[in-house]
Each structure stands twice: as structure tokens, then as C-alpha cells.
Tab-separated table of C-alpha atoms and ligand atoms in Angstrom:
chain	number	residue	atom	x	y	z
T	6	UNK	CA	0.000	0.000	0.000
T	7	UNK	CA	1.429	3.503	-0.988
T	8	UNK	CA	1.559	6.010	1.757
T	9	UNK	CA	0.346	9.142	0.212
T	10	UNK	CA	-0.472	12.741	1.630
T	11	UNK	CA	-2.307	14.629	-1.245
T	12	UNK	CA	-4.940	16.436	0.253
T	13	UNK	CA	-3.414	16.686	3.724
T	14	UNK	CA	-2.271	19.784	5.842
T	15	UNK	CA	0.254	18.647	7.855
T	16	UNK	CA	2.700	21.203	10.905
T	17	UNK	CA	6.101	19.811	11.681
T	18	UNK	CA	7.126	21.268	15.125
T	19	UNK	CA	10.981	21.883	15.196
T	20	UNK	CA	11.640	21.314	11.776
T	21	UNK	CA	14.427	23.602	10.891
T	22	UNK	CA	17.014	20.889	11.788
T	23	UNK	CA	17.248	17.620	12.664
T	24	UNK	CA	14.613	14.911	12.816
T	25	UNK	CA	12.151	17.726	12.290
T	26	UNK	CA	13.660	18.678	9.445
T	27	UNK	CA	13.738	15.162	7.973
T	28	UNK	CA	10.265	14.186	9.079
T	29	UNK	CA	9.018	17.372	6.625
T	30	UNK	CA	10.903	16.520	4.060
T	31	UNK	CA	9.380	13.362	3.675
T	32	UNK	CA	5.407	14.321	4.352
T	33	UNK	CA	5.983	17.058	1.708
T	34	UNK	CA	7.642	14.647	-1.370
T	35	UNK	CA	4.726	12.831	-0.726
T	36	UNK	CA	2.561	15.448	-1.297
T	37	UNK	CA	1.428	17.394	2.000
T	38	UNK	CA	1.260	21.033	2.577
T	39	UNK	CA	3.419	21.301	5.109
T	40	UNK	CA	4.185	24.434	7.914
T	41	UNK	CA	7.720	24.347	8.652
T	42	UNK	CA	7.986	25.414	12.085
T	43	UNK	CA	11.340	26.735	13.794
T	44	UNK	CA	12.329	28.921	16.203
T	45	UNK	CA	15.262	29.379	14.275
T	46	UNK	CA	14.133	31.805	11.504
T	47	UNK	CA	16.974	31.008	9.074
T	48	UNK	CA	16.147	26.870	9.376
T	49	UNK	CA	12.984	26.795	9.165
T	50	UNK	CA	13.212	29.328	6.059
T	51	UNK	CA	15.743	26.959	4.481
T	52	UNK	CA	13.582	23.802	5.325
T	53	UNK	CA	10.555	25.603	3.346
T	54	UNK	CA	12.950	27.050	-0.017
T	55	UNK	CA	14.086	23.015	0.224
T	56	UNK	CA	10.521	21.612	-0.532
T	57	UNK	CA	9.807	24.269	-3.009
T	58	UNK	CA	12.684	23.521	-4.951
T	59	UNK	CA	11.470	20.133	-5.204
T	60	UNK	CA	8.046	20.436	-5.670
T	61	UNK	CA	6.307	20.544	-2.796
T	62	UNK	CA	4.458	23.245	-0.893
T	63	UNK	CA	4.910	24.617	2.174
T	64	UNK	CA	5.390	27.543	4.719
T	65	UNK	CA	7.370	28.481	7.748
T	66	UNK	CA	6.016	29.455	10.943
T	67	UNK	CA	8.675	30.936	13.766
T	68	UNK	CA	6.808	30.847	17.019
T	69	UNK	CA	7.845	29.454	19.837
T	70	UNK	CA	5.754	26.181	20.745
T	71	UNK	CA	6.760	26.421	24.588
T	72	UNK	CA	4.199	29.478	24.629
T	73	UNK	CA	0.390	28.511	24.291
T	74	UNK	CA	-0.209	31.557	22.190
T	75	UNK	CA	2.907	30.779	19.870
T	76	UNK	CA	0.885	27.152	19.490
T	77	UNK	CA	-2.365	28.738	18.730
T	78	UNK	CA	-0.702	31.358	16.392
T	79	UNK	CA	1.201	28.325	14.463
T	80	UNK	CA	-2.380	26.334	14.429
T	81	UNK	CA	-3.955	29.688	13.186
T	82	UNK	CA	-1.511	30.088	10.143
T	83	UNK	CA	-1.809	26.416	8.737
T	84	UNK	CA	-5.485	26.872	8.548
T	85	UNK	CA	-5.341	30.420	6.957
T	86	UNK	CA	-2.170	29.246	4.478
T	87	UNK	CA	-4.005	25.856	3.895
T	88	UNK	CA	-7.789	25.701	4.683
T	89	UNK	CA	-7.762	23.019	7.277
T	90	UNK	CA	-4.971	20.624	9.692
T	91	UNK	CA	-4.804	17.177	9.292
T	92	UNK	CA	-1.706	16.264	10.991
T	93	UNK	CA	0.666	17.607	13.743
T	94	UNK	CA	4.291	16.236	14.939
T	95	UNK	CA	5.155	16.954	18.244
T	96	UNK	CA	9.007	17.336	17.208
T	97	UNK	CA	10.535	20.706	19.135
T	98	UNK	CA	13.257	20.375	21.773
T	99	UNK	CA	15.890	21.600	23.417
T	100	UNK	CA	18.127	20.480	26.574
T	101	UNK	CA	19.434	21.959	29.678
T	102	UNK	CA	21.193	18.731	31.596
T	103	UNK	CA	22.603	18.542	34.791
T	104	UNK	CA	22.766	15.784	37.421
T	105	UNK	CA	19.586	16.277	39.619
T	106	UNK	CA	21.345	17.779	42.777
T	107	UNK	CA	22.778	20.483	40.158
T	108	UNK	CA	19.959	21.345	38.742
T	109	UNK	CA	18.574	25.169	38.315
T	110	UNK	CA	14.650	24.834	38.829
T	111	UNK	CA	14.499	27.160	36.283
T	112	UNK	CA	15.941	24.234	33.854
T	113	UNK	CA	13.296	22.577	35.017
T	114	UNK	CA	10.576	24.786	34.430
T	115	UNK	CA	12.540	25.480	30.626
T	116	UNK	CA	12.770	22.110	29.364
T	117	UNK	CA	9.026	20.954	30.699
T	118	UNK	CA	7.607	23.640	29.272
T	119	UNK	CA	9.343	22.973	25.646
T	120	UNK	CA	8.866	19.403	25.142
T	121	UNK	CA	5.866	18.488	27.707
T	122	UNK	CA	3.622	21.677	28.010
T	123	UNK	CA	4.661	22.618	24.515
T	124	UNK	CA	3.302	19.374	22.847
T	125	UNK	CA	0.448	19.997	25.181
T	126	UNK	CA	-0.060	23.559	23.745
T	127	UNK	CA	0.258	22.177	19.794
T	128	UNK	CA	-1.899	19.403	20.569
T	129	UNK	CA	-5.069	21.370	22.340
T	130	UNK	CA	-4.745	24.435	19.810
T	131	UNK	CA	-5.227	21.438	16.947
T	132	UNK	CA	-8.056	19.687	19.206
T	133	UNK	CA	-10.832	21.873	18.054
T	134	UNK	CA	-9.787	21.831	14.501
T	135	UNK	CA	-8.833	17.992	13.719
T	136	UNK	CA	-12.018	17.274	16.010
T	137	UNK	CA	-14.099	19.327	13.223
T	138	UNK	CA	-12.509	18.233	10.415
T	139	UNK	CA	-13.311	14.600	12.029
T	140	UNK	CA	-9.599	14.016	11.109
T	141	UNK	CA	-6.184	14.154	12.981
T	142	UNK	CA	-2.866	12.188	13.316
T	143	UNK	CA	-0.982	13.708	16.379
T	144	UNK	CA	2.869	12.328	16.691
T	145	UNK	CA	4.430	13.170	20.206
T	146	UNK	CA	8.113	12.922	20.702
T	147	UNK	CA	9.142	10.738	23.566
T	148	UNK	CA	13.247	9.385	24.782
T	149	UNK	CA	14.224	5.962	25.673
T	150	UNK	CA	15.669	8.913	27.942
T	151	UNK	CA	11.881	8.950	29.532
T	152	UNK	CA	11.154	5.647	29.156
T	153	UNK	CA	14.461	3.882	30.600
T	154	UNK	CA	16.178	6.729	32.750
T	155	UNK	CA	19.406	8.448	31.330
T	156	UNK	CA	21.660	9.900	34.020
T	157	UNK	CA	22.045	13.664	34.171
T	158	UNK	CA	18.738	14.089	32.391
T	159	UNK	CA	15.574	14.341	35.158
T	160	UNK	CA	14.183	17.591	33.499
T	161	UNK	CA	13.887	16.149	29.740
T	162	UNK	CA	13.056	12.107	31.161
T	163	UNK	CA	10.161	13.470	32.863
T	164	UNK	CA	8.884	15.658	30.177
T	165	UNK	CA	9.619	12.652	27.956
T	166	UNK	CA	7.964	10.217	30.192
T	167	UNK	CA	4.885	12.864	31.359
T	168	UNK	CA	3.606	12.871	27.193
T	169	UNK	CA	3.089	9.612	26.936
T	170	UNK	CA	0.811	10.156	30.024
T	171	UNK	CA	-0.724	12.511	27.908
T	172	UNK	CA	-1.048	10.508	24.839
T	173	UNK	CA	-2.409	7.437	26.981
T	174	UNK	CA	-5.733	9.420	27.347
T	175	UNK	CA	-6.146	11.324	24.195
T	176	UNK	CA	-5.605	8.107	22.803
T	177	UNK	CA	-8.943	7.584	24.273
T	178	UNK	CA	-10.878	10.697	23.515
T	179	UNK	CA	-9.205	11.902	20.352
T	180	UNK	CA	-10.614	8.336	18.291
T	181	UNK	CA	-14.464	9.495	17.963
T	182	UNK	CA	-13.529	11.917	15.708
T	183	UNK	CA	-10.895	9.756	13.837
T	184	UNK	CA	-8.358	11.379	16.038
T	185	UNK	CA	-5.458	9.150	16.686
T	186	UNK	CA	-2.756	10.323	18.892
T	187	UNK	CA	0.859	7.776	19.110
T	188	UNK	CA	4.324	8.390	19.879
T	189	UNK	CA	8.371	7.816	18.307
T	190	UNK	CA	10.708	7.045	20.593
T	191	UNK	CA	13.976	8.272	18.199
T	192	UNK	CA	17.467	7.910	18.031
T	193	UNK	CA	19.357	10.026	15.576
T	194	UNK	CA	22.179	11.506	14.852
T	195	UNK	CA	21.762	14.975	15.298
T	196	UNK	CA	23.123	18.465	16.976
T	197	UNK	CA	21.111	17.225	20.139
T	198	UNK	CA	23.029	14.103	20.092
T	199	UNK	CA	26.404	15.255	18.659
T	200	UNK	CA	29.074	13.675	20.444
T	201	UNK	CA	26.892	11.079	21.862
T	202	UNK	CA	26.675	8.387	19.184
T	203	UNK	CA	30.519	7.152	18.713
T	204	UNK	CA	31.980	8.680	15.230
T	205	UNK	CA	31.852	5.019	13.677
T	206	UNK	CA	28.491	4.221	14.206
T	207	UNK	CA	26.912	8.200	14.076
T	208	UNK	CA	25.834	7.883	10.392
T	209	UNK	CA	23.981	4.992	10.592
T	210	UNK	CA	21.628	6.614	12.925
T	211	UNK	CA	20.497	8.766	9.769
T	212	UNK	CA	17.030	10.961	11.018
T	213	UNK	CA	15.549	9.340	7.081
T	214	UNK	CA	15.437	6.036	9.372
T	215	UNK	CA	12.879	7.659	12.249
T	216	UNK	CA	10.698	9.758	9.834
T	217	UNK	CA	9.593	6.332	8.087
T	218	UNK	CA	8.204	5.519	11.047
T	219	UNK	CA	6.537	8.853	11.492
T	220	UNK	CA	4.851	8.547	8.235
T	221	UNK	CA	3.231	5.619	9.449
T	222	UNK	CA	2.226	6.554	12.277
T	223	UNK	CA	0.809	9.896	10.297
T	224	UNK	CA	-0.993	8.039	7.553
T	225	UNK	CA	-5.144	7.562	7.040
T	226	UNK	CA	-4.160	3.972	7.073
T	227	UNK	CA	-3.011	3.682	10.271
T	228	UNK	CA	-6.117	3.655	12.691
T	229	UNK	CA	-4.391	2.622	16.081
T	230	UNK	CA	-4.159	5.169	18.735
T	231	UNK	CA	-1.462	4.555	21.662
T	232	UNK	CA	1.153	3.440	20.013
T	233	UNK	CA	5.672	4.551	21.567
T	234	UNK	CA	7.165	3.138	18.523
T	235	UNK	CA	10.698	2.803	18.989
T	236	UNK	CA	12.905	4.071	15.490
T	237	UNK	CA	16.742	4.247	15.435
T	238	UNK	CA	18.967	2.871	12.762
T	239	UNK	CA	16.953	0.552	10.992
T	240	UNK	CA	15.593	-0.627	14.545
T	241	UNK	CA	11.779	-0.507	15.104
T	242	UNK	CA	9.679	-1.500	17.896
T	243	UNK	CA	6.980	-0.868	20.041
T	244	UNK	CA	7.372	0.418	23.670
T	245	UNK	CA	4.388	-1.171	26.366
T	246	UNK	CA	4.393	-0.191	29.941
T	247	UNK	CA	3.601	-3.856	31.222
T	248	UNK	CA	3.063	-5.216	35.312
T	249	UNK	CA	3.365	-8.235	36.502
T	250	UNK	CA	0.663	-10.677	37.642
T	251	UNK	CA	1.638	-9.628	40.957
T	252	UNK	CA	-0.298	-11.323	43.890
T	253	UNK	CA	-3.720	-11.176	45.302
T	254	UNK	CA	-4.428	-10.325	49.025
T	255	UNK	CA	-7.211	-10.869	50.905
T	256	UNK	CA	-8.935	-7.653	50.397
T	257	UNK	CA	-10.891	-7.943	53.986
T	258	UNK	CA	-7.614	-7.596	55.516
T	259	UNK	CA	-4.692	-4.979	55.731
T	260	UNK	CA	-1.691	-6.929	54.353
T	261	UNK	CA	1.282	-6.424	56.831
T	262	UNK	CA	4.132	-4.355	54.879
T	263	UNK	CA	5.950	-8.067	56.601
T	264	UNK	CA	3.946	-9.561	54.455
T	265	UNK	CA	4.330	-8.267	51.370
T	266	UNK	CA	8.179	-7.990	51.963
T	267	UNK	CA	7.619	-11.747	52.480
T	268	UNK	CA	5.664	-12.321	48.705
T	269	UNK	CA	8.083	-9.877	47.108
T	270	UNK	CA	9.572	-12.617	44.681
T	271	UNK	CA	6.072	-12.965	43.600
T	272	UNK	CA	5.154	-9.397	43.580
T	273	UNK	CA	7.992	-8.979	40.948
T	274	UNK	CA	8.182	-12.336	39.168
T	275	UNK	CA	7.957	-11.147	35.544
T	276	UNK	CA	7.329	-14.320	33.832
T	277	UNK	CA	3.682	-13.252	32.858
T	278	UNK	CA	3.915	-9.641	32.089
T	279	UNK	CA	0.106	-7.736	31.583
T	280	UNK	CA	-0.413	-4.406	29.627
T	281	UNK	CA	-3.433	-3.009	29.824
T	282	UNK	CA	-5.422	-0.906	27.155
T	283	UNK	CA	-6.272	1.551	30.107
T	284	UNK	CA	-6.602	2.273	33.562
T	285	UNK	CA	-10.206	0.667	33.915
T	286	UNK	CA	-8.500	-2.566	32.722
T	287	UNK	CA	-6.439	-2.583	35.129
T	288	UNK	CA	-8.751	-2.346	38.003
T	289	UNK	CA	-11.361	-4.724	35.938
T	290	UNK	CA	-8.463	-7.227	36.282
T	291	UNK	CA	-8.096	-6.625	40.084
T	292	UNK	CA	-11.947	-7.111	40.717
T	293	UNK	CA	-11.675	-10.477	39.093
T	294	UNK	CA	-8.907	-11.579	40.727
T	295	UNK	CA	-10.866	-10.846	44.069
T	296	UNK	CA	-13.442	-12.614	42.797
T	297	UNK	CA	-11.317	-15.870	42.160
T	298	UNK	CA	-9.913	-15.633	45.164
T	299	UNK	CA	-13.278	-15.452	46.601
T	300	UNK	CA	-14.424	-18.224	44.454
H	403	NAD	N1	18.266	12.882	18.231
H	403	NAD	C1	17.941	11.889	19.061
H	403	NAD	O1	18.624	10.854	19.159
H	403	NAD	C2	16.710	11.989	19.896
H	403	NAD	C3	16.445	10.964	20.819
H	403	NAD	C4	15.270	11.002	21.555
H	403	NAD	C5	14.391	12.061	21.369
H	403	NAD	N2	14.696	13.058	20.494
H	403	NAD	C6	13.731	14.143	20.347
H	403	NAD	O2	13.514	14.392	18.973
H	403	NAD	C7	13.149	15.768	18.807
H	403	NAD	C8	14.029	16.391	17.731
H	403	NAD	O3	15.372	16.356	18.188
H	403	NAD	P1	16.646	16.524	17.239
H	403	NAD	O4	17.593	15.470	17.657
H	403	NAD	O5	16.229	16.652	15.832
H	403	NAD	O6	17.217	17.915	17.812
H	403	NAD	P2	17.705	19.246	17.072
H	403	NAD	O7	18.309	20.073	18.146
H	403	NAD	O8	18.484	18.925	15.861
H	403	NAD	O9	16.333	19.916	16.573
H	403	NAD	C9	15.397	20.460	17.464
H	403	NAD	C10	14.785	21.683	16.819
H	403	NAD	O10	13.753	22.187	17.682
H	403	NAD	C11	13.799	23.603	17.624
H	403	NAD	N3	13.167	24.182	18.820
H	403	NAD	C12	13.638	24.171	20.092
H	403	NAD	N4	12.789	24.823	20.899
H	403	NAD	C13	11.755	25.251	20.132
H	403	NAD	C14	10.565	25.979	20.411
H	403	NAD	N5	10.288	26.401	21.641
H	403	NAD	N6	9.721	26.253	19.384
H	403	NAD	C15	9.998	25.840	18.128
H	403	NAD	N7	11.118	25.147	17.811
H	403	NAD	C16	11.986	24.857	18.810
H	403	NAD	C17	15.283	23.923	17.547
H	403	NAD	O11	15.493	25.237	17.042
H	403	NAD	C18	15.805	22.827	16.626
H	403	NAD	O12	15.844	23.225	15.273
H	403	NAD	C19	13.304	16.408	20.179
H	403	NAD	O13	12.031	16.461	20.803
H	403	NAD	C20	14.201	15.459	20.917
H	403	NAD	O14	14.037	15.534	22.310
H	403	NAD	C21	15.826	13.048	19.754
């Protein structure tokens, strides 16, 4: 099946460099109308003039995402440039990292607010519009930083981590309207990972690798909703936050913290991992265990 995007509006967040860049690139040769948004003025500029030279149509937007009225503003122009919004990556970021007990709150406060509250600020300014249109593919950014832990970076692994929070219930409430909201987990080599990746290996970790993935996850074919796919190098996976079977207690009693100390093993045998669709599942899956134990 060809993955197409005639017909669709799409905004790139970040896309002056990078994986943003690259993730443009591609929706526009395949024929979305794409805004090319950058804080940098000259990159995102360049990113546009690229797709026009070959073919492809587009604009650039220079607002800052990390502001709810730069989100609203970038929203504002794809509509008035393009008559509608079909799709929206979540791509913008920057770092500030420090080892936790070095850390300035107010690089805190900076990098939640460009890759957490940011996305957040994209993502509710295109709400209204994709909800319309009855139409939306939302791609958030996420970090095996977020979902593994990466020393010397608590700010951006909890921004990382608190999106997918966010994506596990609009994954819920965006689908009525044919909303669908998932998530890439990228490696690349880029200038936020320069000197990271050894020199050897660096240009195998080509951004052209994560956007395919993107494009999926952007495309009227796709119709799941929920989705961390994991894209570096060739390398693609998905990403499930999964429990254990754990044990079951006798609800009628408090369980001793001795006790549980004592069933640890069992607590945290992994053999039969669970995910759950969402949070009702889980406690569905608690009642019945009750209930068996009851039984
Ligand atoms: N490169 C990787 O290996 C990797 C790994 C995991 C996650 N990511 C994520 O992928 C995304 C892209 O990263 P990249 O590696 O291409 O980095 P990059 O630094 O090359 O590009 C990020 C772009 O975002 C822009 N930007 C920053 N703040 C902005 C704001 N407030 N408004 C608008 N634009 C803003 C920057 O100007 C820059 O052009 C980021 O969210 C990053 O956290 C990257």
C-alpha cells in the first residue's frame, strides 16, 4: 500500500534541523502542505525554499511552541495558508542537563515547558480543529531517555515520560472523531546528540530512518491510537508499559508491609507480564482476581 499525503495539511514542530527537518521533508515529497515550524528563523526558512525547490508546498512558521499563544498562532496560520490541519508532529526540543542535585529549577521549568507543556499547547490548539474536520494524526516525541532513565537528564526524562501520560488518554478521547494520537521514541544523529553516538556508528543513525516511522504513524491507514514506537537505525519496535501478575491479598484484611516484603519474589516475578489498554482494565483485572480468590 502507498503512503500518500495529497490532500493533507500537515505542521512539523521543530523542523528547521534535525529529525524535524527530515520528518518534513518526507510528508511534503509525498505530497502534504506542510508548515515548517522553527524557532530558528533562518532553518525553518531553508527547510521551506528546500521543498519548493522540489516540488512541494509549504510555509514556515517561527513561534515558539513552549508558549500557548505561539501554538495557537502556528495552528492559526496552517489553517489560513491551507484551509484546514490534518496532521501535527510533536518534534521541538531543546536540553538543559545537569545531574539532579545540580539542577537550576528554572531548567526545570525550561525544558518541561518545551517538550511536555509545549506538545500539550500544539496538541489542544489542533483539538478543536482535527475534532471538526473529524480528522487528525498527532505524533508526540518521547526518549528511551523517559522511558528507561538516562543519568544527568531528570528535566527532559520526565517531560519525555509525562507525554506519553498525555497521549495514553487522548488516545482515548481523540478516536471518535478519527483522532489518533501515538508516539516515536527516536534515536538520531543529530546536533542534540552530537558527540553522543561514537563517530563510527553516528551515520547509521540517519534521522531518514525515524521519519519512516513517522509517516506511518501519520498516515489515514493507520487507525491505532497509543502506540511509543521505537525508530533508530533501521531498529523498530513498540514500547508497552507492562506489570506483573503480581499477587492477590485478601482484600478484607490490611496486608502487613511483613507480608508483602515476604511475597516480594512474587510481587515482581515477571514471567507473565500484563499491559493493559487503560486504567479501567487494570482495576477490571483486580476485581476479578478478588473474585477468584473469593471463588
Ligand atoms: N536525536 C535523538 O537521538 C533523539 C532521541 C530522543 C528524542 N529526540 C527528540 O527528537 C526531537 C528532535 O530532536 P533533534 O535530535 O532533531 O534535535 P535538534 O536540536 O536537531 O532539533 C530540534 C529543533 O527544535 C527547535 N526548537 C527548540 N525549541 C523550540 C521551540 N520552543 N519552538 C519551536 N522550535 C523549537 C530547535 O530550534 C531545533 O531546530 C526532540 O524532541 C528530541 O528531544 C531526539
Amino acid at each position: 500500500m502507498n503512503i500518500r499525503f495529497e490532500g493533507r495539511v500537515a505542521i512539523v514542530t521543530g523542523a528547521g534541523a534535525g529529525l524535524g527537518r527530515s520528518h518534513a521533508l518526507l510528508l511534503a515529497s509525498r505530497g502534504a502542505r506542510v508548515v515548517v515550524n522553527d524557532l530558528g528563523r533562518h532553518a525553518a526558512d531553508s527547510v521551506v525554499e528546500e521543498i519548493l525547490a522540489a516540488g512541494g508546498e509549504a510555509v514556515a512558521n517561527h513561534d515558539s511552541i513552549a508558549e500557548f499563544e505561539g501554538a495557537q498562532r502556528l495552528v492559526d496560520q496552517a489553517v489560513s495558508a491551507f484551509g484546514k490541519l490534518d496532521i501535527l508532529v510533536n518534534n521541538a526540543g531543546a536540553l538543559r542537563d545537569k545531574t539532579f542535585g545540580k539542577l537550576e529549577m528554572a531548567d526545570w521549568d525550561f525544558v518541561l515547558k518545551v517538550h511536555l507543556s509545549g506538545t500539550a499547547y500544539c496538541t489542544r490548539a489542533a483539538w478543536p480543529v482535527m475534532q471538526q474536520n473529524k480528522y487528525g494524526r498527532i505524533v508526540f516525541t518521547t526518549s528511551n531517555a523517559g522511558l528507561y532513565g538516562s543519568f544527568g537528564q531528570s528535566n527532559y526524562s520526565a517531560a519525555k515520560m509525562g507525554m506519553v501520560g498525555l497521549m495514553n488518554t487522548l488516545k482515548q478521547e481523540g478516536p471518535k472523531n478519527n483522532i489518533m494520537v501515538n508516539t516515536i521514541a527516536p534515536v538520531a544523529a543529530t546536533h542534540m546528540t552530537e558527540g553522543v553516538l561514537p563517530a563510527d556508528i553516528a551515520p547509521h543513525f540517519r534521522p531518514e530512518h525515524v521519519s519512516a516511522a513517522v509517516a506511518v504513524l501519520c498516515s489515514e491507514a493507520f487507525s491505532e491510537s497509543g502506540v511509543v514506537c521505537s525508530a533508530a537505525a533501521g531498529h523498530y519496535a513498540l514500547v508497552r508499559v507492562v506489570s506483573t501478575s503480581g499477587v492477590q491479598m485478601d482484600p478484607a484484611e490490611i496486608a502487613t508491609p511483613e507480608s508483602l516484603l515476604e511475597h516480594w519474589d512474587q510481587i515482581a516475578d515477571g514471567s507473565a507480564l500484563r499491559t493493559y489498554p487503560h486504567a479501567a482494565a487494570e482495576t477490571a483485572a483486580i476485581l476479578e482476581a478478588i473474585e477468584a480468590l473469593r471463588a
